PDB file of C-alpha atoms in Angstrom:
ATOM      1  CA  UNK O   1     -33.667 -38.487-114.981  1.00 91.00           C
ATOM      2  CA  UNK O   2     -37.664 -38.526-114.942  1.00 96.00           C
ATOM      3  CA  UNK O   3     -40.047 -40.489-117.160  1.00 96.00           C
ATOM      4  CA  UNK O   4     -41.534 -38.744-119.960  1.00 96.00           C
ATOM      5  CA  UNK O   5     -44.379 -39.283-118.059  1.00 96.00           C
ATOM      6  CA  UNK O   6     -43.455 -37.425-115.046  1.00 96.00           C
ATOM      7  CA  UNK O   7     -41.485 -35.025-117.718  1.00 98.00           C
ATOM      8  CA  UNK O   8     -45.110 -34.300-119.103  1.00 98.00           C
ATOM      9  CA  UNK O   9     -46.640 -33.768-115.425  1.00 97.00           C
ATOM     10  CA  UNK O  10     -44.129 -31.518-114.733  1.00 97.00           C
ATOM     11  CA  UNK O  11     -44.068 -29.427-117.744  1.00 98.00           C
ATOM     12  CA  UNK O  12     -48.177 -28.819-117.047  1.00 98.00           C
ATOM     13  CA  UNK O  13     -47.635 -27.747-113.831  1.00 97.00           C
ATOM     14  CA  UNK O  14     -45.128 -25.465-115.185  1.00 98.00           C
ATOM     15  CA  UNK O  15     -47.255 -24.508-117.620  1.00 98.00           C
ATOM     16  CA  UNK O  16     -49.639 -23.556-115.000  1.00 98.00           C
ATOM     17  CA  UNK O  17     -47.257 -21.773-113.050  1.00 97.00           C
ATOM     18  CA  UNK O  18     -46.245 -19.956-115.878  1.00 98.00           C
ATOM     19  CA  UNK O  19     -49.889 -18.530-116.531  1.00 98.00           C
ATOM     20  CA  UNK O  20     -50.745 -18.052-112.563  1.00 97.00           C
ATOM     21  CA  UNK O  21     -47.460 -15.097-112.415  1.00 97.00           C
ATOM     22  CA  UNK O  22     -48.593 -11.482-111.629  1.00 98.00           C
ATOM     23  CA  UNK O  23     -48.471  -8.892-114.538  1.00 98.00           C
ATOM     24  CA  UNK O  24     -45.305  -7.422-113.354  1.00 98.00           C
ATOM     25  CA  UNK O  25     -43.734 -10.754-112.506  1.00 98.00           C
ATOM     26  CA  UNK O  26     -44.042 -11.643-116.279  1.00 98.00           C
ATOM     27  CA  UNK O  27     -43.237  -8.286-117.265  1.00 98.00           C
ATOM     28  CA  UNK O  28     -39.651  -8.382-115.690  1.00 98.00           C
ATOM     29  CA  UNK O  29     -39.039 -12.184-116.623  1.00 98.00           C
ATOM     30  CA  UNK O  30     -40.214 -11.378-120.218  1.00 98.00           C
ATOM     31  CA  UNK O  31     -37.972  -8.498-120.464  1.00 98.00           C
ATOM     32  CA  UNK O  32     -35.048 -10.763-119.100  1.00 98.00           C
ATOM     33  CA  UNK O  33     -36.042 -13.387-120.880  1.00 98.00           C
ATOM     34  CA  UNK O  34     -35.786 -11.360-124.170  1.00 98.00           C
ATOM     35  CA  UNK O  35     -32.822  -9.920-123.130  1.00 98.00           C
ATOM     36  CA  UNK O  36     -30.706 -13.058-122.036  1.00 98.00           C
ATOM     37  CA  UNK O  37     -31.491 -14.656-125.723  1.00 98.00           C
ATOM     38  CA  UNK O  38     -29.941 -11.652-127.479  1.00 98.00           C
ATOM     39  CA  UNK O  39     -27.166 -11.336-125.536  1.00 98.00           C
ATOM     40  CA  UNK O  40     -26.472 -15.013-126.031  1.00 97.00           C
ATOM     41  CA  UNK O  41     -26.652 -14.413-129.569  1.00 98.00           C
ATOM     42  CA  UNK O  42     -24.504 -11.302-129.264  1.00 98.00           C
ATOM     43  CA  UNK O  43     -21.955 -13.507-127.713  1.00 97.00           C
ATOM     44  CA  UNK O  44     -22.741 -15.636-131.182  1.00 97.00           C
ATOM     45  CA  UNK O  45     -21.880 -12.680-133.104  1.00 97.00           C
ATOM     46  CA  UNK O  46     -18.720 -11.780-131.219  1.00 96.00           C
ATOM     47  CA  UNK O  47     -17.230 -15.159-131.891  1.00 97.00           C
ATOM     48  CA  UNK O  48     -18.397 -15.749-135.145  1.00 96.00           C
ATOM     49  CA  UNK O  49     -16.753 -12.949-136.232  1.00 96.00           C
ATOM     50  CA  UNK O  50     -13.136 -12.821-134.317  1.00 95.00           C
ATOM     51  CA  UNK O  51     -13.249 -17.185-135.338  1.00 94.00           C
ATOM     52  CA  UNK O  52     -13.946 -16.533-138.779  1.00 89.00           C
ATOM     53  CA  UNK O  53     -10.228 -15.523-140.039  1.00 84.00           C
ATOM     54  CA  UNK O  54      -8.914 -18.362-138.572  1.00 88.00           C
ATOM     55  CA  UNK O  55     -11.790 -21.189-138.770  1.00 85.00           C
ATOM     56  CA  UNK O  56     -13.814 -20.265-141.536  1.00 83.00           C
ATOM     57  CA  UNK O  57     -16.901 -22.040-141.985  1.00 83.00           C
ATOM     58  CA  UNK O  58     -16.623 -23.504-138.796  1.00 90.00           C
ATOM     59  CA  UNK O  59     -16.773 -20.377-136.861  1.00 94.00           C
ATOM     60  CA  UNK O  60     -20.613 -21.043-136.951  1.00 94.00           C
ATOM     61  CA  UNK O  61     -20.239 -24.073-135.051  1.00 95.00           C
ATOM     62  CA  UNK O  62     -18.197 -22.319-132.491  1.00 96.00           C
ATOM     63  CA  UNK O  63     -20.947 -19.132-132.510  1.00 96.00           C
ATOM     64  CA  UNK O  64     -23.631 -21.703-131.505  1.00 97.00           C
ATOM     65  CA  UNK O  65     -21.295 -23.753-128.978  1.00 97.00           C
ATOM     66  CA  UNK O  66     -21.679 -20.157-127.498  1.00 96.00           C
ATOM     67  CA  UNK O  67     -25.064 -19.390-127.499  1.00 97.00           C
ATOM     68  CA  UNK O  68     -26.875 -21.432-125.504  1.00 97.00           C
ATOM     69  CA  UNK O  69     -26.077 -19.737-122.514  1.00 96.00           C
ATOM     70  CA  UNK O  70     -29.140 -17.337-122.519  1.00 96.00           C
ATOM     71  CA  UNK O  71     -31.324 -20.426-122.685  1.00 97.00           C
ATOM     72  CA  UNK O  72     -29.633 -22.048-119.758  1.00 97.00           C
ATOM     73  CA  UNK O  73     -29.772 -18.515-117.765  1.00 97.00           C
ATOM     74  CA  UNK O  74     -33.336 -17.938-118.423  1.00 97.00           C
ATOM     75  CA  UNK O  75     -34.300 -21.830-117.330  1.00 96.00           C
ATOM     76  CA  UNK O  76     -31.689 -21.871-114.039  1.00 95.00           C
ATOM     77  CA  UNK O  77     -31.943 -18.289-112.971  1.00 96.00           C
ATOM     78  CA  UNK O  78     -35.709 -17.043-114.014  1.00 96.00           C
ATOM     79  CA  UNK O  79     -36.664 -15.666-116.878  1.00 97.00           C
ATOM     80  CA  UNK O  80     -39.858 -16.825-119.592  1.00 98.00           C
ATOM     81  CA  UNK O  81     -39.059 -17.020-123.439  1.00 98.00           C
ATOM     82  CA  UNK O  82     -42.564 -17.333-125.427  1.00 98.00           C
ATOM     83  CA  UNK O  83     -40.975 -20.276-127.639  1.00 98.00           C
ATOM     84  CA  UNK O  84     -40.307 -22.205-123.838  1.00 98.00           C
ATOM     85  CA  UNK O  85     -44.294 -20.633-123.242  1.00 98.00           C
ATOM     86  CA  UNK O  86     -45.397 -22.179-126.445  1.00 98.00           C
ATOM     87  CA  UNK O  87     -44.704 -25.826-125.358  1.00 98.00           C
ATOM     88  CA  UNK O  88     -45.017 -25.583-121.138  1.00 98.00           C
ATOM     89  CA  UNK O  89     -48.335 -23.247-121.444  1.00 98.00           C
ATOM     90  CA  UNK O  90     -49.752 -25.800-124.363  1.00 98.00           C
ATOM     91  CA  UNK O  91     -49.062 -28.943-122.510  1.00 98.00           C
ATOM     92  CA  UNK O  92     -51.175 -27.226-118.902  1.00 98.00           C
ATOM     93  CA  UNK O  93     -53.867 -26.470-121.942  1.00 98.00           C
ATOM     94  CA  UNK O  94     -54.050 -29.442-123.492  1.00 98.00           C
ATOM     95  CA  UNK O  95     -54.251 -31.639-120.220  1.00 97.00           C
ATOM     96  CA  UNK O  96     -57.038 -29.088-119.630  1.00 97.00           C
ATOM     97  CA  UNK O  97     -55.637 -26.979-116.444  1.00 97.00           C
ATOM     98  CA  UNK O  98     -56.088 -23.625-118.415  1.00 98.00           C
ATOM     99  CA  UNK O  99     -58.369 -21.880-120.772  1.00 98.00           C
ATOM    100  CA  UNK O 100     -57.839 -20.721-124.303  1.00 98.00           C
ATOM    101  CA  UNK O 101     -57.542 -16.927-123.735  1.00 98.00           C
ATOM    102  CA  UNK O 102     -55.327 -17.846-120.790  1.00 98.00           C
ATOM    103  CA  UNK O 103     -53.023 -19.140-123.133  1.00 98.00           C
ATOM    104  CA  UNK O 104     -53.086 -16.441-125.230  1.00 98.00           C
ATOM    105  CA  UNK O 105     -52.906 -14.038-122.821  1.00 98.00           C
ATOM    106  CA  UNK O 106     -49.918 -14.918-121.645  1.00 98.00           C
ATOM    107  CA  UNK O 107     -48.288 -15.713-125.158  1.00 98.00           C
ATOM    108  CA  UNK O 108     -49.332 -12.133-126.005  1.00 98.00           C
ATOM    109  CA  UNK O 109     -47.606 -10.458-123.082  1.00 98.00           C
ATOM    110  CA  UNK O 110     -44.342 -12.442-122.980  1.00 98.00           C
ATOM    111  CA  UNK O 111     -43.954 -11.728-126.678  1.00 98.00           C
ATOM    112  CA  UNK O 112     -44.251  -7.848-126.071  1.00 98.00           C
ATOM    113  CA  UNK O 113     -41.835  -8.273-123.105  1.00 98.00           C
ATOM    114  CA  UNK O 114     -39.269 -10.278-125.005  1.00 98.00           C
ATOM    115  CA  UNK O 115     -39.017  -8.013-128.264  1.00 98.00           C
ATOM    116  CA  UNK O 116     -38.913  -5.037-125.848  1.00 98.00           C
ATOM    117  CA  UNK O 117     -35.840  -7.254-123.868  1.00 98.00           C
ATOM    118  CA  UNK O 118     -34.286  -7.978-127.321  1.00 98.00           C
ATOM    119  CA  UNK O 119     -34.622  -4.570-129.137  1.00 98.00           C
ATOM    120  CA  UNK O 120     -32.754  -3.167-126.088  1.00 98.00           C
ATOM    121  CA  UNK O 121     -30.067  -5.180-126.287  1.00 98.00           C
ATOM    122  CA  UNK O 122     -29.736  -4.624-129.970  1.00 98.00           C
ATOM    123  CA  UNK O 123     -29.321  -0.653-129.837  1.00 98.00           C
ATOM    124  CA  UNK O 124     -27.927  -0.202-126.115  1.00 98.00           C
ATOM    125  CA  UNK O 125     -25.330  -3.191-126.145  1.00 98.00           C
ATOM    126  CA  UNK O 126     -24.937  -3.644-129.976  1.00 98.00           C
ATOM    127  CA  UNK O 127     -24.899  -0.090-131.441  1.00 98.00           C
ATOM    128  CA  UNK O 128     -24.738   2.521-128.512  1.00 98.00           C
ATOM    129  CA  UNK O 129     -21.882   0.377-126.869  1.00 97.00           C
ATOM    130  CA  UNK O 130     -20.438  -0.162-129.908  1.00 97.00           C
ATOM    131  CA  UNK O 131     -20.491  -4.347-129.774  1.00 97.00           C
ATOM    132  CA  UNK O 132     -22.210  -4.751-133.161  1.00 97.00           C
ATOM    133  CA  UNK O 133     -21.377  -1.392-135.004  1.00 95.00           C
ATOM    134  CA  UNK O 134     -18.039  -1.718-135.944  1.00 94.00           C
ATOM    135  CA  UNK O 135     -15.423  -3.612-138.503  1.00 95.00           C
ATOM    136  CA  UNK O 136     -16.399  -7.257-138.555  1.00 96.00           C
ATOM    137  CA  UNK O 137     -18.523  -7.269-136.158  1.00 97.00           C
ATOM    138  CA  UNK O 138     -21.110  -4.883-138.157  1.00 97.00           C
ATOM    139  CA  UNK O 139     -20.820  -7.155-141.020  1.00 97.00           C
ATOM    140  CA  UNK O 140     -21.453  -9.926-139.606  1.00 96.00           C
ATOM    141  CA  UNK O 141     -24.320  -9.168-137.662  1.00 98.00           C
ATOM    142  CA  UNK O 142     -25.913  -7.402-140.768  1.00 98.00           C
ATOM    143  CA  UNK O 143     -24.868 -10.557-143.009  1.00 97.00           C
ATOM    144  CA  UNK O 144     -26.758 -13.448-140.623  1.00 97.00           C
ATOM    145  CA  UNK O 145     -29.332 -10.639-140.401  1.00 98.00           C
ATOM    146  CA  UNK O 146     -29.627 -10.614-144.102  1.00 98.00           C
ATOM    147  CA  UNK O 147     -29.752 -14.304-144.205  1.00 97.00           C
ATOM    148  CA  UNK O 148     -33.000 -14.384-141.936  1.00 98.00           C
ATOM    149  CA  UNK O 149     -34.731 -11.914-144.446  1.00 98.00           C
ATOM    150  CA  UNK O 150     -33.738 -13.428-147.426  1.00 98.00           C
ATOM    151  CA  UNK O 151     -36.042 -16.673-146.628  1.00 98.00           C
ATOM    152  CA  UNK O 152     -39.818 -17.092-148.237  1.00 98.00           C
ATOM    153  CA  UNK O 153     -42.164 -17.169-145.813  1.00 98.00           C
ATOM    154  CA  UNK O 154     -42.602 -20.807-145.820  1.00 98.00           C
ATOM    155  CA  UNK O 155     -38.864 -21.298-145.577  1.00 98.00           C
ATOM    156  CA  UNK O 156     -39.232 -18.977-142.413  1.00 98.00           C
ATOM    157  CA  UNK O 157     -42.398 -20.868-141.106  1.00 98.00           C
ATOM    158  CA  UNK O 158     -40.433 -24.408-141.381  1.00 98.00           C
ATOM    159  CA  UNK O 159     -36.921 -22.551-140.400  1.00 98.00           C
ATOM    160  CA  UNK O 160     -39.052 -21.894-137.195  1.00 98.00           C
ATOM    161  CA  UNK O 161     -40.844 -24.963-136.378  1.00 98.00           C
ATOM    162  CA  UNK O 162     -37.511 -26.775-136.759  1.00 98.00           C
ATOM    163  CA  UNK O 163     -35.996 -23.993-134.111  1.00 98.00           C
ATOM    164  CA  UNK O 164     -38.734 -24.595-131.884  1.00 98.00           C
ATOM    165  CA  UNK O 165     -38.825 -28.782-132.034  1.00 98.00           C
ATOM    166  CA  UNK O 166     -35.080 -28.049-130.523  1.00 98.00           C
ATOM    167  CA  UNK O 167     -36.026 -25.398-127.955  1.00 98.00           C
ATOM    168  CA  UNK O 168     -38.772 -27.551-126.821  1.00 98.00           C
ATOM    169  CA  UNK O 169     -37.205 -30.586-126.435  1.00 98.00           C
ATOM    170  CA  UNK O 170     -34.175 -28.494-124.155  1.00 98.00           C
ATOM    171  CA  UNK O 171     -37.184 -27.444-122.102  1.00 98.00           C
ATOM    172  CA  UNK O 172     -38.294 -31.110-121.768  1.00 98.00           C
ATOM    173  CA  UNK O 173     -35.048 -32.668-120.955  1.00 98.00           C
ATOM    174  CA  UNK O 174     -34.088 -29.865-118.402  1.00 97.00           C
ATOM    175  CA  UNK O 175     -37.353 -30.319-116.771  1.00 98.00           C
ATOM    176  CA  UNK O 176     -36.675 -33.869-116.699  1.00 97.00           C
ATOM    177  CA  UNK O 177     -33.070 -33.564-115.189  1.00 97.00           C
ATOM    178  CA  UNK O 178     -32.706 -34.210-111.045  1.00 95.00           C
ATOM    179  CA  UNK O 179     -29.353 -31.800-110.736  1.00 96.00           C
ATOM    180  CA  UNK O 180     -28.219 -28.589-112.222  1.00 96.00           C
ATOM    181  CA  UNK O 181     -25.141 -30.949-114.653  1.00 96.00           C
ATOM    182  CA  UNK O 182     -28.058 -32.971-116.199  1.00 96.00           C
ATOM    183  CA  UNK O 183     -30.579 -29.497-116.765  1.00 97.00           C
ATOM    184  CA  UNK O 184     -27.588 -27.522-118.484  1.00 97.00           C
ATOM    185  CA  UNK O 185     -26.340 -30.216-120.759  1.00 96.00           C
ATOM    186  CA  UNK O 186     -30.017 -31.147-121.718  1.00 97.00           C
ATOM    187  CA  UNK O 187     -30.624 -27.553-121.931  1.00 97.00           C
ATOM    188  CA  UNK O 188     -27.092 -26.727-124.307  1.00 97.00           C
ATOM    189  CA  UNK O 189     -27.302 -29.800-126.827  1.00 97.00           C
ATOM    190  CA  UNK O 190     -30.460 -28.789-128.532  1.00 98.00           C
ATOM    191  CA  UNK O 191     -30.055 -25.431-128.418  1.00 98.00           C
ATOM    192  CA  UNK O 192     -26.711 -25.753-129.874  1.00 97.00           C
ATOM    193  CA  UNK O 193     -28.441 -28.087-132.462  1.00 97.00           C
ATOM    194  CA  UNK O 194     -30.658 -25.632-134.002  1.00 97.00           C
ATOM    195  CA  UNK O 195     -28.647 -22.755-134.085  1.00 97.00           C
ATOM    196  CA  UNK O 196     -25.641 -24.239-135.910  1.00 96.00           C
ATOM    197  CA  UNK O 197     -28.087 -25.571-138.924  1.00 96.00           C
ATOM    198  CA  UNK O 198     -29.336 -21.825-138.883  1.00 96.00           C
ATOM    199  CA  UNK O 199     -33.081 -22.572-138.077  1.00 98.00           C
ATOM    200  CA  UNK O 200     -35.167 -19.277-136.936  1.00 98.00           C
ATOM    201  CA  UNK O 201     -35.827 -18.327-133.862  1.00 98.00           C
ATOM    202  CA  UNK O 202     -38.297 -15.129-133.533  1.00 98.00           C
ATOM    203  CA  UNK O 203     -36.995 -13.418-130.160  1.00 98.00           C
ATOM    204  CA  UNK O 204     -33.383 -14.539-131.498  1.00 98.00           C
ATOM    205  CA  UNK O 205     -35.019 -12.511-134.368  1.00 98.00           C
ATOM    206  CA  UNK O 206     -35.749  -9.646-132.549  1.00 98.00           C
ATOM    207  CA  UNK O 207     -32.452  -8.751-131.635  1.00 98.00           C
ATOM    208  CA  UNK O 208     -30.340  -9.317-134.870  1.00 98.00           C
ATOM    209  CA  UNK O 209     -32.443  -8.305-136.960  1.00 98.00           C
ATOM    210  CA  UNK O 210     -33.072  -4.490-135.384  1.00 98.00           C
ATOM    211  CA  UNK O 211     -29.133  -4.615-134.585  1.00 98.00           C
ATOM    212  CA  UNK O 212     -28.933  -4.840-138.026  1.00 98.00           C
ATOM    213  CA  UNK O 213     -31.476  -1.738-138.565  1.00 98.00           C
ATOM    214  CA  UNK O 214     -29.689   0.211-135.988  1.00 98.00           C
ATOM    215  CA  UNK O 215     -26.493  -0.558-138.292  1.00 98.00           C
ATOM    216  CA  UNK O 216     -28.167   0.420-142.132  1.00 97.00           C
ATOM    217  CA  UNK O 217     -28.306  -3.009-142.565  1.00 97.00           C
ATOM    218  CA  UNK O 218     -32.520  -3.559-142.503  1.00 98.00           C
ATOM    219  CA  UNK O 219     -35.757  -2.402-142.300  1.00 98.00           C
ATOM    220  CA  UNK O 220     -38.394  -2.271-139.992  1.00 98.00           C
ATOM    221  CA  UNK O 221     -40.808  -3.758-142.580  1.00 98.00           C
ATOM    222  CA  UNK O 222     -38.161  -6.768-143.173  1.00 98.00           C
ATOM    223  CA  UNK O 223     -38.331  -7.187-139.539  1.00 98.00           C
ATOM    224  CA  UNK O 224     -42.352  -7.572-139.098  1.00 98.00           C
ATOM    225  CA  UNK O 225     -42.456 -10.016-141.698  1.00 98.00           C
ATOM    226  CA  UNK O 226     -39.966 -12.401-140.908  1.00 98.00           C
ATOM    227  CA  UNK O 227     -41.366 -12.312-137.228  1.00 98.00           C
ATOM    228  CA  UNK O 228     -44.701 -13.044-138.483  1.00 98.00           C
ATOM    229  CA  UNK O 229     -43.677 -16.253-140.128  1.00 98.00           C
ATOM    230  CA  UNK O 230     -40.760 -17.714-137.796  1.00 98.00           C
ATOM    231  CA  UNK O 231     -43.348 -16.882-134.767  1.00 98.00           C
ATOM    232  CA  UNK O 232     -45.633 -19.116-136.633  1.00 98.00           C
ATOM    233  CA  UNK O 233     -43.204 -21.754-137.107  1.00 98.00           C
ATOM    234  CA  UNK O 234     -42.101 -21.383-133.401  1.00 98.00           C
ATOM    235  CA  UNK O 235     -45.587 -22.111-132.627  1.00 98.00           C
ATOM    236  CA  UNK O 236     -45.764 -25.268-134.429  1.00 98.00           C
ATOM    237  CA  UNK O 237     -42.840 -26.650-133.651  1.00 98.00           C
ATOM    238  CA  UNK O 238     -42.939 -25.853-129.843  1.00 98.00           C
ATOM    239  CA  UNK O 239     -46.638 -26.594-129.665  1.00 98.00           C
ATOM    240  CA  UNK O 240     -47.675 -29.389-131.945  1.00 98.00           C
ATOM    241  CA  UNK O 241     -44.365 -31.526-132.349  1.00 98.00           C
ATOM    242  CA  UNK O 242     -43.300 -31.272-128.772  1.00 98.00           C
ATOM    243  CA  UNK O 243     -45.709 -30.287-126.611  1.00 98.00           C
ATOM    244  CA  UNK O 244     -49.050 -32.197-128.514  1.00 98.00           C
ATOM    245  CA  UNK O 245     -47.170 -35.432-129.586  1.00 98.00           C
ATOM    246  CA  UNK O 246     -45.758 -36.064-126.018  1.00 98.00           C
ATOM    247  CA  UNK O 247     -48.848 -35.353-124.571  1.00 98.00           C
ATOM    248  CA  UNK O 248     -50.716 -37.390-126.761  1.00 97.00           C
ATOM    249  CA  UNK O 249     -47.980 -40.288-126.127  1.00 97.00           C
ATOM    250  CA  UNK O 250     -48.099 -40.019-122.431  1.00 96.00           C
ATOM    251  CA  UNK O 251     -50.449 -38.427-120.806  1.00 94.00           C
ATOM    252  CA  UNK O 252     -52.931 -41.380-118.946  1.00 84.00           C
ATOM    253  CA  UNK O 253     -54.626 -39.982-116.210  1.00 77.00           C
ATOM    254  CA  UNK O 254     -56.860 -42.950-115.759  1.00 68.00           C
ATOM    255  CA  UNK O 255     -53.614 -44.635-114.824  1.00 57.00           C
ATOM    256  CA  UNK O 256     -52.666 -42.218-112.343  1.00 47.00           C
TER     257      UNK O 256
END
């Protein structure tokens, strides 16, 4: 395992790296990206539901045992998630390696590319295929969607900076981790963490929320809104309480 310190040099060169991509590269890894989150959370609502008969409340617990694995596909196989992009690309901005409208510039584009990636998944895998619009499985997904809604907007802005603290700090440890064991179990804890206390995240968002549309369930107004405030969250918690703390705490060029 690294230091923090070398975590920290390592996420800003990612962060670099990140911003550096061709438009189509972060196209396709946004749309994947996008994608691989809702279909982990699809696999979420699959269990959830079939566990529920038979563990009750704890079928949550079991849904977010599940759903770490489009996290741990986007980080070991390729694929950029703008909550990941709001703590790598801050940390190569804050250590001064990019610009402002760098960083926004790529925010912007893999937040269009992961809604697009997690609206797909929502009507092609969860209503046209049937995966979310039947029995159980329709309920559930419209009842967690419900759930998202239902919170004021600053219950959705701290729902989301609490979702984000954990999706940073996976990004953190799996950069810090020498060998593919260390990067999925730093990866899977944290992850695991914040969905089973049912903090927000806004591509996670993205998908059950419109599956939930596609299903009667929602509205596309209910979905702007709670995007605009868990997105906000996401920032703060990816941005400020990983990203800006550890680089505060660690980052000592002059000792380099």
């Amino acid at each position: 395992m690294k230091t923090p310190e070398q975590i920290l040099e390592s996420t800003i060169h990612i962060g670099e790296h990140k911003v550096a991509k061709t438009f189509l590269a972060k196209a396709i890894l946004g749309f994947i990206g996008g994608a691989m989150i809702s279909l982990g959370y699809l696999l979420y609502v699959r269990v959830v539901a079939s566990a529920i008969g038979t563990f009750g409340s704890f079928s949550s617990i079991l849904g977010a045992c599940a759903f770490p694995i489009g996290l741990i596909i986007i980080l070991m196989a390729g694929g950029e998630l703008i909550t990941g992009n709001m703590m790598a690309v801050s940390a190569a901005f804050f250590a001064k390696k990019i610009k402002a409208k760098a960083l926004l510039s790529n925010w912007l584009m893999i937040t269009v590319f992961n809604v697009i990636g997690a609206v797909f998944v929502a009507f092609v895998f969860g209503h046209f295929l049937g995966l979310t619009s039947t029995g159980m499985f329709r309920k559930e997904v419209i009842d967690v969607a419900q759930a998202k809604i239902a919170a004021t907007p600053l219950q959705a802005i701290v729902s989301g900076i609490g979702c984000n603290w954990f999706v940073g700090l996976a990004l953190w440890l799996c950069y810090g981790a020498n060998d593919a064991t260390g990067k999925l179990l730093g990866t899977w804890f944290p992850v695991m963490t914040f969905v089973a206390l049912g903090f927000q995240h806004s591509v996670a968002n993205a998908f059950v929320i419109p599956a939930a549309i596609f299903e009667g369930g929602a509205t596309w107004l209910d979905f702007i809104l709670n995007f605009i405030f868990v997105y906000a969250g996401n920032i703060i918690g990816g941005a400020l309480f990983v990203s800006f703390f550890y680089f505060r705490a660690y980052y000592h060029p002059e000792r380099t």
